[in-house]
Structure formats: structure tokens, C-alpha cells
PDB file of C-alpha atoms in Angstrom:
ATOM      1  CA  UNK A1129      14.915   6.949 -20.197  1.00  0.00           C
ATOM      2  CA  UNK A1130      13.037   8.930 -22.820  1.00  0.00           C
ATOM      3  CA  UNK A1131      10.159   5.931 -23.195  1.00  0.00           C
ATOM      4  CA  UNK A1132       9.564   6.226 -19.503  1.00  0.00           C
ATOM      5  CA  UNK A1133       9.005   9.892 -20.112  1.00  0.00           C
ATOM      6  CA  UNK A1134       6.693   9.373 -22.813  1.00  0.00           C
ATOM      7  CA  UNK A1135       4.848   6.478 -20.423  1.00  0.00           C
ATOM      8  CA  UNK A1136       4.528   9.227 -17.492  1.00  0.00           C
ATOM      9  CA  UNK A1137       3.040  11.854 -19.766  1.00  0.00           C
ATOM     10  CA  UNK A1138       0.582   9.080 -21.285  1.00  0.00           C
ATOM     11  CA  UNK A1139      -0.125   8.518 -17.884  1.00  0.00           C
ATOM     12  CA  UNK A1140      -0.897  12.288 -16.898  1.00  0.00           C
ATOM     13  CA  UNK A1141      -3.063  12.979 -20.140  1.00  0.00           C
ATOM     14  CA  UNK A1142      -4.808  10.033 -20.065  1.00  0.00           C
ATOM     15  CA  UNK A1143      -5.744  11.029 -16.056  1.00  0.00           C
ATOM     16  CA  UNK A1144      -6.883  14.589 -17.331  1.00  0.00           C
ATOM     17  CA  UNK A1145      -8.980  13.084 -19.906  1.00  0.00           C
ATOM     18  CA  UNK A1146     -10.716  10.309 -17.676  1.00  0.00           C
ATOM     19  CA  UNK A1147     -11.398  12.632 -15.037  1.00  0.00           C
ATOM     20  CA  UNK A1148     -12.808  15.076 -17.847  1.00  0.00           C
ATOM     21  CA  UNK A1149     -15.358  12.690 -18.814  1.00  0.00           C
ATOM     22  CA  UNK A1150     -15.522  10.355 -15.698  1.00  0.00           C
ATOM     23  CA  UNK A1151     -19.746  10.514 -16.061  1.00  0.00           C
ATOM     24  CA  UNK A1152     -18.712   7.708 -19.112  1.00  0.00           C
ATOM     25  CA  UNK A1153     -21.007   4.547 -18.239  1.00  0.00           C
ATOM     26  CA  UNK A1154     -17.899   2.509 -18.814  1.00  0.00           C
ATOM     27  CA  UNK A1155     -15.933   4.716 -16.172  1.00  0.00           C
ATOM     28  CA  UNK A1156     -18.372   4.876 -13.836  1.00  0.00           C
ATOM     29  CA  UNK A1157     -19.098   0.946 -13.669  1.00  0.00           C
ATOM     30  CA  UNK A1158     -14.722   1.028 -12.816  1.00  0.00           C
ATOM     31  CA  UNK A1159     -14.792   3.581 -10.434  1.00  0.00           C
ATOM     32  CA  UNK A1160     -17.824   1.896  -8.580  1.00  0.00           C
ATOM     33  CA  UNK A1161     -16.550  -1.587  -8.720  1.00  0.00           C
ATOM     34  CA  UNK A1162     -19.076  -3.147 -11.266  1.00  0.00           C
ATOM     35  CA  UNK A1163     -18.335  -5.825 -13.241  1.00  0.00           C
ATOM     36  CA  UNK A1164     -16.879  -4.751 -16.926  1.00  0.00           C
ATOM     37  CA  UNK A1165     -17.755  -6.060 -19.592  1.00  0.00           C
ATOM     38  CA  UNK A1166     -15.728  -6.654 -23.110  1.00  0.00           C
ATOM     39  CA  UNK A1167     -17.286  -3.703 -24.513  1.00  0.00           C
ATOM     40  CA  UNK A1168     -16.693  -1.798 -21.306  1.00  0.00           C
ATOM     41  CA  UNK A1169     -13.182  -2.708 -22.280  1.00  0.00           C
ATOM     42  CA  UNK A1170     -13.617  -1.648 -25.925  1.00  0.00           C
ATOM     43  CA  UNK A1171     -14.905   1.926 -24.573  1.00  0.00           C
ATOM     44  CA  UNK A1172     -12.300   2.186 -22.263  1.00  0.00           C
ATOM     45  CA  UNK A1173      -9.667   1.233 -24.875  1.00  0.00           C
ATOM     46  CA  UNK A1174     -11.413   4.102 -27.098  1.00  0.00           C
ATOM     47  CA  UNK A1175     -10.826   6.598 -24.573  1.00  0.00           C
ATOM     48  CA  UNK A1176      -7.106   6.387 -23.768  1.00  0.00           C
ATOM     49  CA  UNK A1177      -6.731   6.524 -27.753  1.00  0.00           C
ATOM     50  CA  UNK A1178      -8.966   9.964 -27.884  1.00  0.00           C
ATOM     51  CA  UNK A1179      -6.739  10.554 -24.349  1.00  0.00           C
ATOM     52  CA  UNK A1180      -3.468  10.441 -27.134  1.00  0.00           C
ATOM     53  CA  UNK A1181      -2.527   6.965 -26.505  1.00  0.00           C
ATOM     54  CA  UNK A1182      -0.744   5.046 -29.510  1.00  0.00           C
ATOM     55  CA  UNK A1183      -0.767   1.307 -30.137  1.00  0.00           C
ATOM     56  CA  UNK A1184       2.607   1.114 -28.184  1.00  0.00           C
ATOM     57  CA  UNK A1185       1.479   2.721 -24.974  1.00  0.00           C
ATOM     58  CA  UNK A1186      -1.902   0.996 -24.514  1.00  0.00           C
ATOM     59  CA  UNK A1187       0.085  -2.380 -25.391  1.00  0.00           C
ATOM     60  CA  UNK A1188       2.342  -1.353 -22.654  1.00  0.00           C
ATOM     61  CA  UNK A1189      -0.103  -1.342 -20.654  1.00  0.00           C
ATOM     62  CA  UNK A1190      -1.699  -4.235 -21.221  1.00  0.00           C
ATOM     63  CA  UNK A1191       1.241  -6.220 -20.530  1.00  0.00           C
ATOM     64  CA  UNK A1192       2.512  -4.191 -17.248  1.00  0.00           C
ATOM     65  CA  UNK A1193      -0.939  -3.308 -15.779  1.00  0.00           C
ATOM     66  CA  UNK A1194      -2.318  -6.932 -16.104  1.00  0.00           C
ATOM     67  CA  UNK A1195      -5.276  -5.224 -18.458  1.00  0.00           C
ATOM     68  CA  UNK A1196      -6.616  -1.584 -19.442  1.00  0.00           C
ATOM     69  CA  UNK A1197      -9.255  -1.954 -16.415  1.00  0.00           C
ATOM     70  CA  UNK A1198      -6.644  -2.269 -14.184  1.00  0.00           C
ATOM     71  CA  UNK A1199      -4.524   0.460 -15.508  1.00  0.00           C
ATOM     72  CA  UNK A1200      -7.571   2.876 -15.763  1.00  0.00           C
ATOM     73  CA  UNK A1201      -9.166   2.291 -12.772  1.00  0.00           C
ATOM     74  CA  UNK A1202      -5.185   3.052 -11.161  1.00  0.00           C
ATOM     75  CA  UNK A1203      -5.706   6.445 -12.835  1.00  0.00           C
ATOM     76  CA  UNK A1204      -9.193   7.384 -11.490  1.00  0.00           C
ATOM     77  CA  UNK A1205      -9.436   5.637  -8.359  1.00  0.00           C
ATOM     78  CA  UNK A1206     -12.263   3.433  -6.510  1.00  0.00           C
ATOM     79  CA  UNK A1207     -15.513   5.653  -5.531  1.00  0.00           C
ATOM     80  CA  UNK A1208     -15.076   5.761  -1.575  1.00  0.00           C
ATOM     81  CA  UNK A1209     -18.333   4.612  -1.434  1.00  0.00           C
ATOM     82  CA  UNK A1210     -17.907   1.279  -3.558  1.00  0.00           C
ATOM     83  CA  UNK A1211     -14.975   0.541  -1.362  1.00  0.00           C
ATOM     84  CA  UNK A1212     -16.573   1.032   1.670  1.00  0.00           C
ATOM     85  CA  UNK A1213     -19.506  -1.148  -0.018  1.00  0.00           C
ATOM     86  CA  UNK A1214     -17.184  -3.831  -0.653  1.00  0.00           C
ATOM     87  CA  UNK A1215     -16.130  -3.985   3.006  1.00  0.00           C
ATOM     88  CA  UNK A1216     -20.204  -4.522   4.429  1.00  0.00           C
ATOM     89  CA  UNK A1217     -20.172  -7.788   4.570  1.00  0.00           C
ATOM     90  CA  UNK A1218     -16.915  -8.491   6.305  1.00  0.00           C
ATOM     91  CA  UNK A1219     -17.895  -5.367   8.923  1.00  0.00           C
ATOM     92  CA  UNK A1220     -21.456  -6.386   9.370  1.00  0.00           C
ATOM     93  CA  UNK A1221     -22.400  -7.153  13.145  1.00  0.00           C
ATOM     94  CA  UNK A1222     -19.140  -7.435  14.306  1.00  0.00           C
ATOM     95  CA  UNK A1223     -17.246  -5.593  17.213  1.00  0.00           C
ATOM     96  CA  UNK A1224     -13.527  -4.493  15.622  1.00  0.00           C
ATOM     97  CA  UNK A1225     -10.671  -3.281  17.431  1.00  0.00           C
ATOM     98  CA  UNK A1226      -9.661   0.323  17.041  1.00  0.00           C
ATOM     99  CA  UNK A1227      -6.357  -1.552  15.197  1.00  0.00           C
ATOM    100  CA  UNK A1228      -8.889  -3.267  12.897  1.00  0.00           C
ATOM    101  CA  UNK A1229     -11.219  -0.401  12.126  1.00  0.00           C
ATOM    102  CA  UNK A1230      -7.950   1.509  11.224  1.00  0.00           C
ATOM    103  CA  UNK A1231      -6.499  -1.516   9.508  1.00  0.00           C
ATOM    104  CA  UNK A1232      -9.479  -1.600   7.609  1.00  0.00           C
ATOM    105  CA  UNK A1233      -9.857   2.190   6.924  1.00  0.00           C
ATOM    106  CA  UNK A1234      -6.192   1.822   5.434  1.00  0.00           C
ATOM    107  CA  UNK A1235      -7.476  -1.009   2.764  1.00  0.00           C
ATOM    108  CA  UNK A1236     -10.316   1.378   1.630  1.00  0.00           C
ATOM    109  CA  UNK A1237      -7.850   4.438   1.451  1.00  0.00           C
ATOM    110  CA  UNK A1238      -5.380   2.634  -0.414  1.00  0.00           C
ATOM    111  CA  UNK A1239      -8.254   1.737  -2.571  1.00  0.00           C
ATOM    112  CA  UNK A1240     -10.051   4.911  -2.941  1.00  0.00           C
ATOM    113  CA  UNK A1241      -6.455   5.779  -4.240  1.00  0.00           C
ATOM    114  CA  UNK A1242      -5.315   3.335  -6.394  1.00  0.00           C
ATOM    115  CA  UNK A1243      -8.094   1.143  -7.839  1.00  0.00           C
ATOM    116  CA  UNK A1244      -7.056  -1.931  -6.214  1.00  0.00           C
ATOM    117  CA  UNK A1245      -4.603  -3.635  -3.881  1.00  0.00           C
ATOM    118  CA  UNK A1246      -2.384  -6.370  -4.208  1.00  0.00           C
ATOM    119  CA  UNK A1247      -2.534  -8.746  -0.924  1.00  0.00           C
ATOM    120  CA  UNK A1248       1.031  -8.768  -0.140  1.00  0.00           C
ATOM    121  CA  UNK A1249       0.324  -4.876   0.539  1.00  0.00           C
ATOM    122  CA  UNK A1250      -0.986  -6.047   3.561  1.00  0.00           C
ATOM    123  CA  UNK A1251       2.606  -6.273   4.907  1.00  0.00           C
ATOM    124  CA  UNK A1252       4.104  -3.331   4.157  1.00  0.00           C
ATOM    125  CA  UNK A1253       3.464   0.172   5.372  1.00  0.00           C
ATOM    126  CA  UNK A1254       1.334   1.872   6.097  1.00  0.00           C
ATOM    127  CA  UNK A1255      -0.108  -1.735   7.238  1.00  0.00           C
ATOM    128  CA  UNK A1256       2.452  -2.610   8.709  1.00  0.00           C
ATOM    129  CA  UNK A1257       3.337   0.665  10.490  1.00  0.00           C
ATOM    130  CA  UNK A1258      -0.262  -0.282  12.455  1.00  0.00           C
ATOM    131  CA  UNK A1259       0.375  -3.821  13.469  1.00  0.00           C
ATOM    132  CA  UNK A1260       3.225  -5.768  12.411  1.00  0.00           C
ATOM    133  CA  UNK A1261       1.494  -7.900  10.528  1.00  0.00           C
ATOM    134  CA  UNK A1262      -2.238  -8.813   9.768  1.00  0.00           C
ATOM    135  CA  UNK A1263      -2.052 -12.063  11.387  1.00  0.00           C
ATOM    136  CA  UNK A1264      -1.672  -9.774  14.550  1.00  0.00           C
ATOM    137  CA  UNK A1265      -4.715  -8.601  14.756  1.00  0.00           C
ATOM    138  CA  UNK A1266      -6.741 -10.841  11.899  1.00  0.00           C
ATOM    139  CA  UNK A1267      -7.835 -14.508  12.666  1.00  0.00           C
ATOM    140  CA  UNK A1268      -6.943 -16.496   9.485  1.00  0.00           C
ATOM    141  CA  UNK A1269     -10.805 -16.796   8.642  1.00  0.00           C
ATOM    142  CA  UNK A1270     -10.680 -12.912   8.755  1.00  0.00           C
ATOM    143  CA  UNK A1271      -7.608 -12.287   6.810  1.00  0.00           C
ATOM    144  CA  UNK A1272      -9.059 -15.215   3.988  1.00  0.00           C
ATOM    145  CA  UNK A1273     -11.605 -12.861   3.846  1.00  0.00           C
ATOM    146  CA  UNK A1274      -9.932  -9.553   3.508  1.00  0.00           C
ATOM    147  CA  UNK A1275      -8.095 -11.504   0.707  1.00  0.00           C
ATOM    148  CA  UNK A1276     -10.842 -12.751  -0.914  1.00  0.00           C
ATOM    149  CA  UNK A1277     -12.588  -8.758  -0.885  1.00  0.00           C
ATOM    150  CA  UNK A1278      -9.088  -7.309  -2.454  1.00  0.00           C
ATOM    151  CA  UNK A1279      -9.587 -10.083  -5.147  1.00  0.00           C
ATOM    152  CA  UNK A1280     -13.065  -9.537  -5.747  1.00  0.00           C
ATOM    153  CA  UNK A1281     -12.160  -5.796  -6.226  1.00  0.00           C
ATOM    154  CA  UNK A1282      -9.632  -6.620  -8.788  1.00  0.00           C
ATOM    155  CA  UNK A1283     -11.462  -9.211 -10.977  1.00  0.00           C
ATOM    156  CA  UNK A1284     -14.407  -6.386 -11.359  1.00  0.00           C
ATOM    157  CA  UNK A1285     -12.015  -4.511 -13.509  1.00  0.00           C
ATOM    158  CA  UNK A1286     -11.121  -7.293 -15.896  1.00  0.00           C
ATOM    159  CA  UNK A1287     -14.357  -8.792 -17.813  1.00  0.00           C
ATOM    160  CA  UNK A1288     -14.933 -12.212 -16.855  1.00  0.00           C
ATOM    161  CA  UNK A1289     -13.738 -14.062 -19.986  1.00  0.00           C
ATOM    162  CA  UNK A1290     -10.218 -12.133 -18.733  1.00  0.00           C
ATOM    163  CA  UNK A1291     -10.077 -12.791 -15.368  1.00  0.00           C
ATOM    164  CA  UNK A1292      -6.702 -15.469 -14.730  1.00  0.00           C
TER     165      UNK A1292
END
């Protein structure tokens, strides 16, 4: 019980301290869903140490987080903008539903939140609470996509050499 303790307050100061010095180049390529690179990583690693992270907690998160990018960027959040960005494409001269717009407005929250966004989320609530599932109100083709953009968003966090 006491290690989860110590994980939760890592967690908290290491929030403080990235939002303290979020105009970092390495934290603002996260935040606005560039592409990191290894020393992107390296800074980023530096700054949960000067946040008061030891060797066991940024291990920790390494292994639970699937990579410091990851982990950070769950901290600090996608910029709304960047989210919105990654989303052109798939919205661009098409005619959505009022279900898809807010379908799609919930994937960009969710990111603007978290950082990134598992597929499978697609099926749970608050998603699912809208429709009761994607495949409702998606085509397949649509849905590939929508996959392939919550993907996309992830990989930018891991450099490239990283990226399973």
C-alpha cells in the first residue's frame, strides 16, 4: 500500500513540475503531438529526476506506462489544438451526424485529458453512453480510421526506434 502512495505523490510532483516548466522544447513537442526524439526522451527523463523521481519510480514507469512519453504526456495532457489537428483529415469535407461530431468531440476531450487513448476506449463510456457502440454510427472504413488517428497519437510520444 505504502509504494502506491509513494507512486501517487511521484505522480502529483512530477505534474507540478511539468506544468511549471511546460515552455520545455521537449514538453512542448508532447503536448503538441510531435514526434520525440531519443533525446526528447533523455530531457524528459531529466525532468522527472529534477521533478524528485528515483531510479525505482521512473523504472516503474517505464514498465507500466509503456515509456516515459507516454507517462508524461498522461500528466500534461494533449494541446486541444494538436488534437483537434489530428482529427482534420478524417473531418475534412465531410457531413457528420450530430452523434459523430459528439463522438468525435469525446475522442479529442479524452485526449486533451489524458495524452492518448487506447482503442478499446471506444466502447466504454462516455462512448458508449452516446451510441452503443462505434460500429453504430462509424462505417468500418471510418472507425479503421479513427483507429489508425488514436495510434498515430500514441506512437508520437515514443521515438521511433521505440515504437512496438
Amino acid at each position: 500500500m505504502r509504494i502506491g502512495t509513494n507512486f501517487e505523490r511521484f505522480r502529483a510532483k512530477a505534474r507540478v513540475y511539468l506544468r511549471a516548466h511546460e515552455d520545455h522544447l521537449a514538453l512542448q513537442k508532447l503536448r503538441r503531438n510531435k514526434q520525440l526524439s531519443p533525446t526528447d526522451l533523455d530531457e524528459l527523463e531529466r525532468m522527472l529526476v529534477a521533478s524528485g523521481g528515483g531510479t525505482e519510480d521512473i523504472d516503474r514507469v517505464r514498465r507500466s506506462s509503456e515509456g516515459l512519453g507516454l507517462f508524461i504526456r498522461s500528466l500534461v495532457g494533449l494541446d486541444r489544438e494538436a488534437a483537434n489537428e489530428a482529427f482534420s483529415g478524417f473531418l475534412a469535407g465531410r457531413t457528420l451526424t450530430a452523434n459523430q461530431i459528439s463522438f468525435i468531440d469525446l475522442i479529442i476531450a479524452h485526449l486533451t485529458q489524458n495524452g492518448a487513448m487506447e482503442p478499446e476506449r471506444l466502447y466504454e463510456s462516455p462512448f458508449s453512453d452516446l451510441a452503443p457502440n462505434p460500429e453504430s454510427i462509424f462505417l468500418s472504413a471510418d472507425l479503421d480510421r479513427l483507429v489508425t488517428i488514436l495510434n498515430s497519437v500514441r506512437d508520437t510520444a515514443t521515438p521511433p526506434s521505440e515504437v512496438a
